[in-house]
Short mmCIF file of C-alpha atoms in Angstrom, two decimals:
data_model
loop_
_atom_site.label_atom_id
_atom_site.label_comp_id
_atom_site.label_asym_id
_atom_site.label_seq_id
_atom_site.Cartn_x
_atom_site.Cartn_y
_atom_site.Cartn_z
CA MET L 3 0.00 0.00 0.00
CA THR L 4 1.47 3.35 -0.99
CA SER L 5 0.73 6.54 0.85
CA ALA L 6 -0.95 9.41 -0.96
CA ALA L 7 0.96 12.07 0.96
CA PRO L 8 2.10 14.98 -1.23
CA ALA L 9 5.82 15.31 -1.84
CA LYS L 10 7.51 17.93 0.29
CA LYS L 11 8.96 20.99 -1.38
CA PRO L 12 12.72 21.43 -0.99
CA TYR L 13 13.83 23.92 1.64
CA ARG L 14 15.13 27.23 0.32
CA LYS L 15 16.86 29.82 2.45
CA ALA L 16 15.18 33.19 2.70
CA PRO L 17 17.02 36.08 1.07
CA PRO L 18 19.22 38.07 3.47
CA GLU L 19 16.76 40.97 3.72
CA HIS L 20 14.11 38.56 5.06
CA ARG L 21 16.30 36.81 7.58
CA GLU L 22 16.05 37.64 11.24
CA LEU L 23 19.08 39.36 12.68
CA ARG L 24 20.30 37.81 15.89
CA LEU L 25 22.66 39.37 18.35
CA GLU L 26 25.61 37.20 19.15
CA ILE L 27 27.08 37.56 22.58
CA PRO L 28 30.86 37.26 22.26
CA GLY L 29 32.29 34.34 24.23
CA SER L 30 29.13 33.27 26.09
CA ARG L 31 29.71 34.93 29.44
CA LEU L 32 27.49 32.43 31.24
CA GLU L 33 30.13 29.72 30.81
CA GLN L 34 32.97 31.84 32.21
CA GLU L 35 34.20 31.18 35.70
CA GLU L 36 34.69 34.83 36.63
CA PRO L 37 31.59 36.99 37.07
CA LEU L 38 31.33 40.19 35.04
CA THR L 39 32.38 43.43 36.60
CA ASP L 40 30.04 46.39 36.46
CA ALA L 41 32.27 48.04 33.84
CA GLU L 42 32.19 44.93 31.63
CA ARG L 43 28.44 44.59 32.05
CA MET L 44 28.01 48.28 31.19
CA LYS L 45 30.20 47.91 28.07
CA LEU L 46 28.21 44.87 26.90
CA LEU L 47 24.94 46.71 27.43
CA GLN L 48 26.25 49.74 25.54
CA GLU L 49 27.31 47.54 22.62
CA GLU L 50 23.93 45.83 22.61
CA ASN L 51 22.23 49.25 22.76
CA GLU L 52 24.27 50.47 19.76
CA GLU L 53 23.38 47.34 17.78
CA LEU L 54 19.69 47.79 18.62
CA ARG L 55 19.86 51.43 17.51
CA ARG L 56 21.44 50.37 14.19
CA ARG L 57 18.74 47.75 13.66
CA LEU L 58 16.00 50.25 14.53
CA ALA L 59 17.44 52.80 12.09
CA SER L 60 17.60 50.15 9.38
CA ALA L 61 14.01 49.04 10.04
CA THR L 62 12.88 52.67 10.02
CA ARG L 63 14.57 53.30 6.65
CA ARG L 64 12.95 50.18 5.18
CA THR L 65 9.55 51.20 6.54
CA GLU L 66 9.87 54.72 5.11
CA ALA L 67 10.91 53.31 1.72
CA LEU L 68 7.91 50.98 1.74
CA GLU L 69 5.61 53.86 2.68
CA ARG L 70 6.92 55.93 -0.24
CA GLU L 71 6.48 52.98 -2.58
CA LEU L 72 2.91 52.51 -1.33
CA GLU L 73 2.10 56.20 -1.85
CA ILE L 74 3.48 56.10 -5.39
CA GLY L 75 1.47 52.95 -6.09
CA GLN L 76 -1.69 54.55 -4.75
CA ASP L 77 -1.12 57.66 -6.89
CA CYS L 78 -0.66 55.52 -10.00
CA LEU L 79 -3.80 53.52 -9.22
CA GLU L 80 -5.83 56.69 -8.64
CA LEU L 81 -4.61 58.09 -11.97
CA GLU L 82 -5.50 54.85 -13.75
CA LEU L 83 -8.91 54.80 -12.04
CA GLY L 84 -9.60 58.37 -13.22
CA GLN L 85 -8.66 57.44 -16.78
CA SER L 86 -10.87 54.35 -16.63
CA ARG L 87 -13.80 56.42 -15.36
CA GLU L 88 -13.37 58.90 -18.21
CA GLU L 89 -13.25 56.05 -20.71
CA LEU L 90 -16.36 54.49 -19.12
CA ASP L 91 -18.22 57.80 -19.41
CA LYS L 92 -17.28 58.01 -23.10
CA PHE L 93 -18.55 54.47 -23.71
CA LYS L 94 -21.77 55.22 -21.83
CA ASP L 95 -22.33 58.28 -24.04
CA LYS L 96 -21.69 56.25 -27.18
CA PHE L 97 -24.06 53.53 -25.96
CA ARG L 98 -26.84 56.05 -25.25
CA ARG L 99 -26.40 57.60 -28.70
CA LEU L 100 -26.58 54.17 -30.30
CA GLN L 101 -29.74 53.32 -28.35
CA ASN L 102 -31.39 56.55 -29.47
#
């Protein structure tokens, strides 16, 4: 008896712009024998803060670019809709004249 299960699609990696960015903590501090000093902890937090700021700025730029693209798309669609309405009005006029 053969199963009727559909064949699985091969896995493909997402393009880099769709991949999740993950922060890597250098040298996993949890495994170290010596506890972190306040200065080291502060430096790590500052580095993490800087990385988060860079990621936020990048996400903000992408969002703004997408917003601009959406606005341009909406403008084009509104223009096309206006042209289609004008064309429809012309066809309606022609149809009325033909009926008369």
